[in-house]
Coordinates of C-alpha atoms in Angstrom, one line a residue:
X1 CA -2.2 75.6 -7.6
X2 CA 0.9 75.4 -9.8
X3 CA 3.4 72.4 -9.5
X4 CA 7.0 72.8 -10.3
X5 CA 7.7 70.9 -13.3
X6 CA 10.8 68.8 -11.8
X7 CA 8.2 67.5 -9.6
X8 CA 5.4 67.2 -11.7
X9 CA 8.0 64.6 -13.9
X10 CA 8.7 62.9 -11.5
X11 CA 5.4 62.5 -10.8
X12 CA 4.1 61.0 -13.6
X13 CA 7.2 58.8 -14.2
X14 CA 5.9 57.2 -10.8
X15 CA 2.5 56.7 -12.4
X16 CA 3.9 55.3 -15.3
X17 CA 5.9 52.9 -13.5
X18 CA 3.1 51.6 -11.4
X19 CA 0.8 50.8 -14.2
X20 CA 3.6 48.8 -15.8
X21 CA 4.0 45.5 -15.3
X22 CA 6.6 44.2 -12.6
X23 CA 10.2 43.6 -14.5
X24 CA 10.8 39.7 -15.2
X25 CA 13.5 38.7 -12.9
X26 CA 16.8 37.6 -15.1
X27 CA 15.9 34.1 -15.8
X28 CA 18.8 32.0 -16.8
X29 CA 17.4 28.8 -19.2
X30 CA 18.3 25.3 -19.3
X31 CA 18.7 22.2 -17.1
X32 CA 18.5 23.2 -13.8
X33 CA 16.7 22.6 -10.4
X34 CA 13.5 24.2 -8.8
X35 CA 13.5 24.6 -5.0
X36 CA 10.3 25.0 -3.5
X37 CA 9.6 26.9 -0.8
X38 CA 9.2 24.0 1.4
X39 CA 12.4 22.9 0.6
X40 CA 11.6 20.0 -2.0
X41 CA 13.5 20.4 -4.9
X42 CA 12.7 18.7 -8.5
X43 CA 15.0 18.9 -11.6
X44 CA 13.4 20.5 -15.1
X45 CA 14.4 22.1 -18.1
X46 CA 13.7 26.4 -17.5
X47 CA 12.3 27.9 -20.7
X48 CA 10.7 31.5 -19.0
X49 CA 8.4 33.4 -17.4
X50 CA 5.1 33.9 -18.2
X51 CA 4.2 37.9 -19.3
X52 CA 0.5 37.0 -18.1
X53 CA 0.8 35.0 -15.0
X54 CA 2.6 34.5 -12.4
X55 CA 3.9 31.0 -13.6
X56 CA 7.0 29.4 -14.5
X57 CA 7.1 27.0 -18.0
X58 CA 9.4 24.3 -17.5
X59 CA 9.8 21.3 -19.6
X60 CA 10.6 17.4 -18.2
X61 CA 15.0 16.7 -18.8
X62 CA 13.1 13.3 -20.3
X63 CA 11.5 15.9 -23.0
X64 CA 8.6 13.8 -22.3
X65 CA 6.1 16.3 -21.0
X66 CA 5.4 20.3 -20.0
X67 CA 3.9 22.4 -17.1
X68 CA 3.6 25.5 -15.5
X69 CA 4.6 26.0 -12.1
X70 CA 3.1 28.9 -9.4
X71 CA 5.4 31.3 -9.0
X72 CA 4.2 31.3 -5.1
X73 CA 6.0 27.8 -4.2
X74 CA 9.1 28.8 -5.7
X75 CA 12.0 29.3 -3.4
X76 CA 14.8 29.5 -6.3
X77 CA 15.7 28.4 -9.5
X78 CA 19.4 27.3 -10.0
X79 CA 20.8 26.7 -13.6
X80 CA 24.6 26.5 -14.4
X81 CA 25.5 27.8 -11.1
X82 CA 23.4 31.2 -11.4
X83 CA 20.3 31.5 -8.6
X84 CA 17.6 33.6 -9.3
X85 CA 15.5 33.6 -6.1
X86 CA 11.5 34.3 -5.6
X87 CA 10.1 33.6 -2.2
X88 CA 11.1 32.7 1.5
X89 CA 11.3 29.3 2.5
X90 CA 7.9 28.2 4.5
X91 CA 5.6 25.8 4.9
X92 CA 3.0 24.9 2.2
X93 CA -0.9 25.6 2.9
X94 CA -3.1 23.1 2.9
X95 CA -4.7 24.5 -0.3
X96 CA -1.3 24.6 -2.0
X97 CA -0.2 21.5 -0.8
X98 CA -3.7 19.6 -1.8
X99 CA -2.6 21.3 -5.3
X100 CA 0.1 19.2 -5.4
X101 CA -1.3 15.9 -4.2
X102 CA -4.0 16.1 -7.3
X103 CA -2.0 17.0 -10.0
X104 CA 1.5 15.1 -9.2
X105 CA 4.9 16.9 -9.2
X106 CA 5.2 15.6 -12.9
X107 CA 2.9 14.2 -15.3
X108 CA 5.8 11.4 -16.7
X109 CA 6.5 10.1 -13.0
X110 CA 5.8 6.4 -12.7
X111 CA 3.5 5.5 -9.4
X112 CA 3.8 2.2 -7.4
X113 CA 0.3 1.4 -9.2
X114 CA 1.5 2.3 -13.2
X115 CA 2.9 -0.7 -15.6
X116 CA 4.9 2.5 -16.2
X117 CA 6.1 1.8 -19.8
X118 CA 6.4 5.3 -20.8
X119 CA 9.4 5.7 -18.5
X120 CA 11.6 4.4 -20.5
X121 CA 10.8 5.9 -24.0
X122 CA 13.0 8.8 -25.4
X123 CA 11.8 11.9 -27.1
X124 CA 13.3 14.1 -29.4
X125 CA 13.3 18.1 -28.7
X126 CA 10.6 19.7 -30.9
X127 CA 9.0 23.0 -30.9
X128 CA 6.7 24.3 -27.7
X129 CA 3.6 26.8 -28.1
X130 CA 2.5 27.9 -24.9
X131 CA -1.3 30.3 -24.7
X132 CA -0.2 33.7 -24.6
X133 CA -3.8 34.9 -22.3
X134 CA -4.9 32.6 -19.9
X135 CA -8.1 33.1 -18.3
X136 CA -9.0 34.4 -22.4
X137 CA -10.3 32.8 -24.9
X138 CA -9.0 32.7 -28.3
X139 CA -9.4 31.5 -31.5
X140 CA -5.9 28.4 -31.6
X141 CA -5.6 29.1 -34.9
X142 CA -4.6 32.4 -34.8
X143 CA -0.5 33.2 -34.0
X144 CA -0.4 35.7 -31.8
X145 CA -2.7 34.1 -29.0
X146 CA 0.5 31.5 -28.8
X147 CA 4.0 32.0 -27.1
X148 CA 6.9 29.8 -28.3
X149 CA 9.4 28.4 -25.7
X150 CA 11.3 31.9 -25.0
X151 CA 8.2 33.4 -24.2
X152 CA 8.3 35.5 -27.7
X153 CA 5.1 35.8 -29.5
X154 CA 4.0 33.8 -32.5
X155 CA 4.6 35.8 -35.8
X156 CA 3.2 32.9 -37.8
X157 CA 0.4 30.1 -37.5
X158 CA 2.2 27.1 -35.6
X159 CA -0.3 24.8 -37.4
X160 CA 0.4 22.9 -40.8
X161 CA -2.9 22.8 -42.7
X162 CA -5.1 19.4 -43.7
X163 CA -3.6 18.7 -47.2
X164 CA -5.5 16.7 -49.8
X165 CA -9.1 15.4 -50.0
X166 CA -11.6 13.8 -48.4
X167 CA -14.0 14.4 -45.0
X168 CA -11.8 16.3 -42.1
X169 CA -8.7 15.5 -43.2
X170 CA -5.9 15.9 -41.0
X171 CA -3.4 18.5 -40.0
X172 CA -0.8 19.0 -37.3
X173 CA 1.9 21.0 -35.0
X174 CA 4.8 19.1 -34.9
X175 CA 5.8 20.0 -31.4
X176 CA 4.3 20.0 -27.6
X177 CA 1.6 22.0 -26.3
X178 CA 0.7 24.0 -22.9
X179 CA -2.5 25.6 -21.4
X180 CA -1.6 27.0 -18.0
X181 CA -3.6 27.7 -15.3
X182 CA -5.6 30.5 -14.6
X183 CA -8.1 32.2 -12.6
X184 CA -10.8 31.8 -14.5
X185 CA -12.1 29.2 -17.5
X186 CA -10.7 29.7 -21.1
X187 CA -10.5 27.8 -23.9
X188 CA -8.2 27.2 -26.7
X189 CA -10.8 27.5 -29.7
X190 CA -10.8 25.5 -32.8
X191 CA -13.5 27.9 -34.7
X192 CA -16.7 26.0 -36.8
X193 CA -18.8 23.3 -36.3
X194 CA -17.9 20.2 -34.0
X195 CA -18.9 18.0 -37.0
X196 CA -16.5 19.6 -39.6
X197 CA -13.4 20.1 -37.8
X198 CA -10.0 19.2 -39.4
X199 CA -7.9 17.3 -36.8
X200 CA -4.6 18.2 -35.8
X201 CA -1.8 16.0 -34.5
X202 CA 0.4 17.0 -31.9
X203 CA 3.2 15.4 -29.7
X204 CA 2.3 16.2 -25.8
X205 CA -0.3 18.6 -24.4
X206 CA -0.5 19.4 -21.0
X207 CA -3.8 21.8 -20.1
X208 CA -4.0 23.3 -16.6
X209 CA -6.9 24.1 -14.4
X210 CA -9.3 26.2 -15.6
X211 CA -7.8 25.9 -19.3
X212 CA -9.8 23.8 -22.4
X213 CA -8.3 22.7 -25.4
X214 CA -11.1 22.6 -27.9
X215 CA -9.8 21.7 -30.7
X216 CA -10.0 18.7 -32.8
X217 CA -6.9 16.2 -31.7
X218 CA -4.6 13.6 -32.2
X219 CA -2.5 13.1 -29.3
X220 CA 0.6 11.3 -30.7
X221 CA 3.0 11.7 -27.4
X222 CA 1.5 12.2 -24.2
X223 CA -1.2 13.8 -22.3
X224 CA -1.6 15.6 -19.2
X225 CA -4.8 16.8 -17.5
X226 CA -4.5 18.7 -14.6
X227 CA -7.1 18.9 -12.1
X228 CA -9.8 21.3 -13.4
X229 CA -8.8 21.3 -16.8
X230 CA -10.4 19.6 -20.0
X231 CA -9.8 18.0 -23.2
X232 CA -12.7 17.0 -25.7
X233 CA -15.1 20.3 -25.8
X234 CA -16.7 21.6 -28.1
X235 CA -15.0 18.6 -30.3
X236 CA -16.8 15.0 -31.8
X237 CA -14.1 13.1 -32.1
X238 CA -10.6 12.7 -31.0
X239 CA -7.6 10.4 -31.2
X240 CA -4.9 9.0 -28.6
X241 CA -2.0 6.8 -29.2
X242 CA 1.3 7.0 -31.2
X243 CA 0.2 5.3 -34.5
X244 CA 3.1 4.1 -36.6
X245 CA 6.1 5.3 -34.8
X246 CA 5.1 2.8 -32.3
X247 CA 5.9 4.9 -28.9
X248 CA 5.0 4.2 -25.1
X249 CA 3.0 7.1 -24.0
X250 CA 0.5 8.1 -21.0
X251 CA -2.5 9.9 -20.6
X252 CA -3.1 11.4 -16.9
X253 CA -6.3 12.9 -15.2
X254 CA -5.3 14.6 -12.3
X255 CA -9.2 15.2 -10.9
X256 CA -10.4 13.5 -8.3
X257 CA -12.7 10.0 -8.8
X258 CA -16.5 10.6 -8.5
X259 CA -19.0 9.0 -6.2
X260 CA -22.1 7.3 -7.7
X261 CA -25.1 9.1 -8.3
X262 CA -26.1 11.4 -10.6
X263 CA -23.8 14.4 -9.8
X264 CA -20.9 11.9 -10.0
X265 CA -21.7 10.3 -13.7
X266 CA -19.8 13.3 -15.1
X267 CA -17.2 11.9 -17.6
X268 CA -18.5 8.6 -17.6
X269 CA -21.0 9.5 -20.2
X270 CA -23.9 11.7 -18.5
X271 CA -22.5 15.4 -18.1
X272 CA -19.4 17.2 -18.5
X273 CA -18.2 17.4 -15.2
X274 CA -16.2 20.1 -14.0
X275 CA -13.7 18.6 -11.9
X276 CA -12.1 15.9 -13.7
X277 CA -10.3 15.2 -17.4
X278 CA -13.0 14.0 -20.2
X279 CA -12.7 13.1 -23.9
X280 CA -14.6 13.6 -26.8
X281 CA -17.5 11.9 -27.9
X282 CA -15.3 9.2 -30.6
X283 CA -12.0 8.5 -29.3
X284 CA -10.2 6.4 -31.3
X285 CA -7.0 4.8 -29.9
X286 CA -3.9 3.4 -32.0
X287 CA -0.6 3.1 -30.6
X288 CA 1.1 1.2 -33.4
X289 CA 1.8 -2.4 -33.4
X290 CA 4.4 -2.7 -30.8
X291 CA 3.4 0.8 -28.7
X292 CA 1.9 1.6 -26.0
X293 CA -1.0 3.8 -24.1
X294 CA -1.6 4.0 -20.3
X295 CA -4.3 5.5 -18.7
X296 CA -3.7 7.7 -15.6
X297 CA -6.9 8.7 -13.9
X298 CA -10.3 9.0 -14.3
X299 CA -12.1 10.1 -17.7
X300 CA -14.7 9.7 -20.1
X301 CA -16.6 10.3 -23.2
X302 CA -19.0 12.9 -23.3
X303 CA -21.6 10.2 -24.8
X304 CA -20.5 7.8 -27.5
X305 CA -18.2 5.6 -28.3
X306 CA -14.6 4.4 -27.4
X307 CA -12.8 2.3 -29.3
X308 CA -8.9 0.6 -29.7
X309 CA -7.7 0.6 -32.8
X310 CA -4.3 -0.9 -32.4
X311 CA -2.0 -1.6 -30.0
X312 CA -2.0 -1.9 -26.2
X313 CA -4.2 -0.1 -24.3
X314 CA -3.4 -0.1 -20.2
X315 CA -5.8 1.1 -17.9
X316 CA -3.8 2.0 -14.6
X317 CA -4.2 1.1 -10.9
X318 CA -7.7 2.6 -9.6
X319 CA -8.3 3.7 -12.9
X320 CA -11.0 4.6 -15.6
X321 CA -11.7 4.6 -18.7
X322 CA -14.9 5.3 -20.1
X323 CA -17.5 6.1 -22.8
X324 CA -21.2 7.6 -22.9
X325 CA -24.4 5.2 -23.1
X326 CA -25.1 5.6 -26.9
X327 CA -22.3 2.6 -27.7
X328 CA -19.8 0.1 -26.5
X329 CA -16.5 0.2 -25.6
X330 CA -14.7 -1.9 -28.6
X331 CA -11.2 -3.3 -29.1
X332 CA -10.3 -4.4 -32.4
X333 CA -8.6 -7.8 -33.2
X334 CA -5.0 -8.0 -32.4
X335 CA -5.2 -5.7 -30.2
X336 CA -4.4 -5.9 -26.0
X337 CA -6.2 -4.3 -23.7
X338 CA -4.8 -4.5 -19.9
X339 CA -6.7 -4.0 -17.0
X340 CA -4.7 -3.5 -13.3
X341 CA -6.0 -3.8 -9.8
X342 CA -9.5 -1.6 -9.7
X343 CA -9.5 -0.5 -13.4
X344 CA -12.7 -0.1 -14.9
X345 CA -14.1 0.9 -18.6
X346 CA -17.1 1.8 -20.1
X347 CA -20.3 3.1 -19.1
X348 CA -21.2 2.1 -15.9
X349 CA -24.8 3.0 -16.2
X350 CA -27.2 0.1 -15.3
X351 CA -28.7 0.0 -18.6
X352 CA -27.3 1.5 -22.0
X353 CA -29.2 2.6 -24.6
X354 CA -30.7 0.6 -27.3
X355 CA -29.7 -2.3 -24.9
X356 CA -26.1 -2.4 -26.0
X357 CA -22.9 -4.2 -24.4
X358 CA -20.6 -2.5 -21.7
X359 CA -17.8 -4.2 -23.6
X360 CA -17.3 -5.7 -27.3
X361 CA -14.0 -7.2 -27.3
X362 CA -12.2 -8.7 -30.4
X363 CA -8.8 -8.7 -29.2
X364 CA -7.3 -9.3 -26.0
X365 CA -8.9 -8.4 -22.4
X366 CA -5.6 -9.4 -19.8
X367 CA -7.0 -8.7 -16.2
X368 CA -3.6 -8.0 -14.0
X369 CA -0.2 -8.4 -16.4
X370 CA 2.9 -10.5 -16.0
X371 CA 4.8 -7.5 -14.5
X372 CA 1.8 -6.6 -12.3
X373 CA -0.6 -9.5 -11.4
X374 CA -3.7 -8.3 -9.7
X375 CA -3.3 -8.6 -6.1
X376 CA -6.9 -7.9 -5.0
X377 CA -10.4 -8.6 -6.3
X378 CA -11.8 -6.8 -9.6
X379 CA -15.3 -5.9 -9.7
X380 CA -15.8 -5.8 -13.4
X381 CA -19.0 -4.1 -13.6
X382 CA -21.8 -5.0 -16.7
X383 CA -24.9 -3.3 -17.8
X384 CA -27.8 -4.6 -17.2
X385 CA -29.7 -6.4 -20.1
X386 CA -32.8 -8.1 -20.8
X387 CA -32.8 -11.9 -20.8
X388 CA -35.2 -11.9 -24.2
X389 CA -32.9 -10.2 -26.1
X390 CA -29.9 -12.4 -25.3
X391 CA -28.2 -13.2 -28.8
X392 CA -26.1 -16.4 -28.8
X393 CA -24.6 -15.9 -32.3
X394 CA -23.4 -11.6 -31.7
X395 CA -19.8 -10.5 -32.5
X396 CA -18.5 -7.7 -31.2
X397 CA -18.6 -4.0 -32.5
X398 CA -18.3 -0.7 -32.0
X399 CA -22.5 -1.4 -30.7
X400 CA -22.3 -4.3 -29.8
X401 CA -25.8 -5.4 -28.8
X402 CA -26.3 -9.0 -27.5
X403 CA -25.4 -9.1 -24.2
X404 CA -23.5 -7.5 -21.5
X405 CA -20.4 -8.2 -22.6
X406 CA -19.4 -9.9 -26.0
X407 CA -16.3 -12.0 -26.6
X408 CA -16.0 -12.3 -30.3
X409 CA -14.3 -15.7 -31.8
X410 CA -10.7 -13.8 -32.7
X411 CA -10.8 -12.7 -28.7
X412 CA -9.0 -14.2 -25.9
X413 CA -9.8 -13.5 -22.3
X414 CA -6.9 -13.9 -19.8
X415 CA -5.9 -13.8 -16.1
X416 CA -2.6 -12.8 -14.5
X417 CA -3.2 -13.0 -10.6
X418 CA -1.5 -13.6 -7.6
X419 CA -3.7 -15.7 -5.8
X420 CA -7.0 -16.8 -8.2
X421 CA -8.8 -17.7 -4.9
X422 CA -8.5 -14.2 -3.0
X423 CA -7.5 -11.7 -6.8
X424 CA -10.7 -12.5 -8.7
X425 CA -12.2 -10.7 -11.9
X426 CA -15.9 -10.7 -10.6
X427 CA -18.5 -10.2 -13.3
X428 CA -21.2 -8.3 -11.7
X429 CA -23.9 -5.4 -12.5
X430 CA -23.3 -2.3 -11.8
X431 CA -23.8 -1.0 -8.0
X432 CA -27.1 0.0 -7.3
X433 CA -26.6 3.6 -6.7
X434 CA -24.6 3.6 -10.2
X435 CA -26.5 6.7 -12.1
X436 CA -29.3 5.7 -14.9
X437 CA -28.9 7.2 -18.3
X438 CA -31.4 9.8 -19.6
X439 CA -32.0 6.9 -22.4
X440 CA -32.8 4.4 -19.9
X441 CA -35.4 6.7 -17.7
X442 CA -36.6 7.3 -20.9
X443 CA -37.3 3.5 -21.8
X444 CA -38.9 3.0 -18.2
X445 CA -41.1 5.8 -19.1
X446 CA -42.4 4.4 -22.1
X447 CA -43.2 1.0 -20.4
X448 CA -40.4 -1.3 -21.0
X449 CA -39.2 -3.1 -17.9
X450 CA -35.9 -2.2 -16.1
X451 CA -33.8 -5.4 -16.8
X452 CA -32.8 -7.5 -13.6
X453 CA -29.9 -9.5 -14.3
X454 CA -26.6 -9.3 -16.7
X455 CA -25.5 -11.4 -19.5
X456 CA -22.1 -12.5 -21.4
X457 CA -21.6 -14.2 -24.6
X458 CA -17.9 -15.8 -24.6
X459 CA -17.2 -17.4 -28.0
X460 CA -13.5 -16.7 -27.6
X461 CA -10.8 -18.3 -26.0
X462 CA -11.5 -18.2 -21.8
X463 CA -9.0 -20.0 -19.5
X464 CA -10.0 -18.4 -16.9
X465 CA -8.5 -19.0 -12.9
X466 CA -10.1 -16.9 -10.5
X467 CA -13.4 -16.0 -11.5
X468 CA -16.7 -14.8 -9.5
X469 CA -20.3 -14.9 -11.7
X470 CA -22.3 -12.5 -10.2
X471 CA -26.3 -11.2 -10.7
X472 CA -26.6 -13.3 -13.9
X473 CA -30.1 -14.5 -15.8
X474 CA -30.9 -17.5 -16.3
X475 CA -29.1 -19.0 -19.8
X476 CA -27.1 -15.7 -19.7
X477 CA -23.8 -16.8 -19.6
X478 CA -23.2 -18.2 -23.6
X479 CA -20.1 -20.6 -23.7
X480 CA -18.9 -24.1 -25.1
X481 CA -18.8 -26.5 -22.4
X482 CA -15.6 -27.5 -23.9
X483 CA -14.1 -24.0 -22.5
X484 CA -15.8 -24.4 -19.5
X485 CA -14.1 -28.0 -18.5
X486 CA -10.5 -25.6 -18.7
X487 CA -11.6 -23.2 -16.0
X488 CA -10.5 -23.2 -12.6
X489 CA -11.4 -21.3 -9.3
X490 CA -15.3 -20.3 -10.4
X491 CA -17.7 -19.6 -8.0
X492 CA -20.7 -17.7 -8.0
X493 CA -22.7 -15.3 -6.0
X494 CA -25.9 -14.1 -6.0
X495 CA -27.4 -15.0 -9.4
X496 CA -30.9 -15.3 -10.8
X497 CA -30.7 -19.3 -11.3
X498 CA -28.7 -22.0 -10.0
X499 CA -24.9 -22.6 -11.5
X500 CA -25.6 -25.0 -14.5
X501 CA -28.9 -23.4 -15.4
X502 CA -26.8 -19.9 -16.6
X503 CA -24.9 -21.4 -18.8
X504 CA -26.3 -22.2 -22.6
X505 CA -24.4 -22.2 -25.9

């Protein structure tokens, strides 16, 4: 049958335009607000579309951080008077609105339970790269798998190169970085062996669910895990903190807080778990002398070590911080490491392997702070250890063996509560159902006994007021009597000998 070739045109012109993709709508950038489809509104800085997905890339006013935003909650976007609409208003599903309950509207907003530091620090403009395919992986160092912040395509590599000599020296990006979500898992790759990677330091990455940033990192400005997505794979070590320019910065995990048991160790050590933000297996942490770093969320080493370098550390309300079994969580000397109501760090398996410490503190370990005194008891769980292999003279390091916990001379323990009789820090073991380590089941299997009780060694400075001993041995808790005439408000529970027999120096 013949077709008239007007027709026949026409025809295909409609093919054509139905395997194109839909026209972007006529975006105006800049400051502006974001109505959702609810009706809630949030101000942001528009940059564009995204040519992949059906997301909008916006950046904080405070240039402090960077998401993408469903294109499905959008009502409108306003800037400088021009609307450019999406969707009717409605109600939110439950899925969408859960969305939004786990990740947070923004990844810089201060919560009743942060110290919330960051807040007021101010950020400079600097470049954005944005993945070009999500739900594809890519090799990061190539250009064109990158979008700058109009949306445009890289047409050169975004990263300077390690300069000079030495093992993995370091590179960097000067500028922010975004994973969005997608569909499906992808990673940003970081091509050659986990051991020989260069680092590269950035300012702020945000990575989105389903999105992995595997490449070897120094986060200098803040980071921003959204529920699903990951940091750390694929990589050996990492770094977090602002270093010498001395900023106040945040890093947030937006998944959800495990139970115990096995399925739930994920991130603090065991597994890589596939719901909430982990790190890699060294993470070293310097914010500078007089900077900052607060921890938003739950995360983890994959299975080593975890370590502050410099600075303050804050572990937020309800919080976590951990590393794998293989080593202790260190802090350096002169350094602060601040511990709100419910924060944790470490590994909470009951026993670490080679019998090291939860904890090796050289600096400062503040339970509660000045500006936010804890208001409730803290349960500040310890490995288990074996009595025998108590060691009165340890210091502390990066595995620290000895004890529990270790308090090295230059370290200082202190206690910022509101009431020291009802806000405790309770030294205890972990809870029963906490997970065992493979090392540990491992140990049992070859005939050594499963330890029973905890033990400290405190050879710092400990005025403590408000404290609860709990499941210690006999002789386990090491201290100069002299330090323990300045305590106040100690009790304990639930020990393996009576009050003055734990205590030996």
């Amino acid at each position: 049958m013949l077709v008239h070739s007007s027709t026949y045109v026409r025809s295909i012109v409609c093919l054509l335009m139905l395997a194109l993709p839909a026209a972007a709508h006529a975006l105006e950038r800049g400051l502006g607000t974001i109505t959702f489809v609810d009706g809630e509104q949030t101000e942001a800085e528009v940059l564009f579309e995204h040519p992949e997905v059906d997301r909008l890339i916006l950046r904080s006013p405070q240039q402090s951080t960077v998401q993408s935003l469903d294109l499905a909650l959008v009502h409108a976007v306003t800037v400088d008077g021009e609307t450019t609409r999406y969707h009717e208003p409605r109600e939110l599903s439950d899925a969408e609105a859960e969305q939004l309950r786990r990740n947070g509207l923004w990844g810089d907003a201060v919560g009743e339970g942060q110290l919330g530091r960051y807040a007021d620090e101010s950020w400079q403009r600097k470049p954005l790269i944005v993945w070009r395919y999500p739900g594809q992986d890519g090799n990061a160092m190539q250009a064109s798998n990158w979008l700058n912040e109009r949306g445009e395509p890289l047409g050169e590599s975004p990263w300077r190169e390690p300069a000079g000599r030495g093992r993995n020296p370091e590179g960097a990006f000067d500028g922010d970085i975004l994973l969005p979500a997608a569909g499906k898992p992808y990673g940003a790759i970081q091509p050659g062996h986990r051991d020989h990677l260069s680092a590269f330091a950035v300012r702020h990455i945000t990575v989105e669910k389903n999105a992995s940033y595997n490449i070897r990192y120094t986060i200098k400005g803040n980071l921003w895990i959204k529920h699903l997505g990951h940091i750390g794979d694929g990589t050996q070590t990492g770094g977090l903190g602002s270093r010498e320019t001395n900023k106040h910065t945040f890093a947030r995990f937006s998944g959800d807080r495990p139970g115990h048991g096995r399925a739930g160790a994920a991130g603090y050590g065991l597994h890589t778990s596939p719901d909430r933000g982990h790190i890699s297996h060294w993470v070293r942490i310097d914010t500078g002398e007089t900077g900052s770093l607060e921890i938003i969320g739950d995360c983890g080493g994959a299975s080593d070590r975890t370590s502050l370098q410099q600075g303050t550390l804050i572990v937020s309300t309800d919080s976590h911080l951990g590393n794998g079994p293989r080593a202790s969580f260190y802090t350096e000397p002169d350094t602060t490491l601040v511990l709100l109501d419910g924060a944790s760090i470490g590994c909470p398996d009951r026993v670490l392997r080679s019998h090291r410490s939860t904890a090796g503190i050289a600096g400062t370990l503040m339970f509660g702070h000045p500006d936010k005194p804890l208001t409730r008891d803290l349960r500040f769980a310890l490995t288990l250890y074996n009595r025998d292999q108590i060691d009165s003279t340890v210091s502390p390091s990066q595995r620290t063996t000895g004890a529990s916990i270790v308090l090295g001379e230059s370290g200082s323990m202190v206690i910022h509560s509101t009431d020291p009789t009802q806000a405790r820090v309770i030294f205890c073991p972990p809870p029963e159902d906490a997970p065992y380590s493979n090392y540990a089941v491992g140990e049992r299997a070859n005939g050594r006994p499963m330890p029973t009780g905890i033990a400290a060694v405190f050879r710092g400075q400990t005025d403590f007021n408000g404290v609860v001993f709990e499941g210690f041995h006999e002789g386990g808790i090491v201290v100069h009597s002299d330090a323990r005439q300045r305590w106040q408000n100690v009790s304990f529970e639930d020990n393996l000998a009576e009050p003055e027999q734990l205590f030996r120096w």
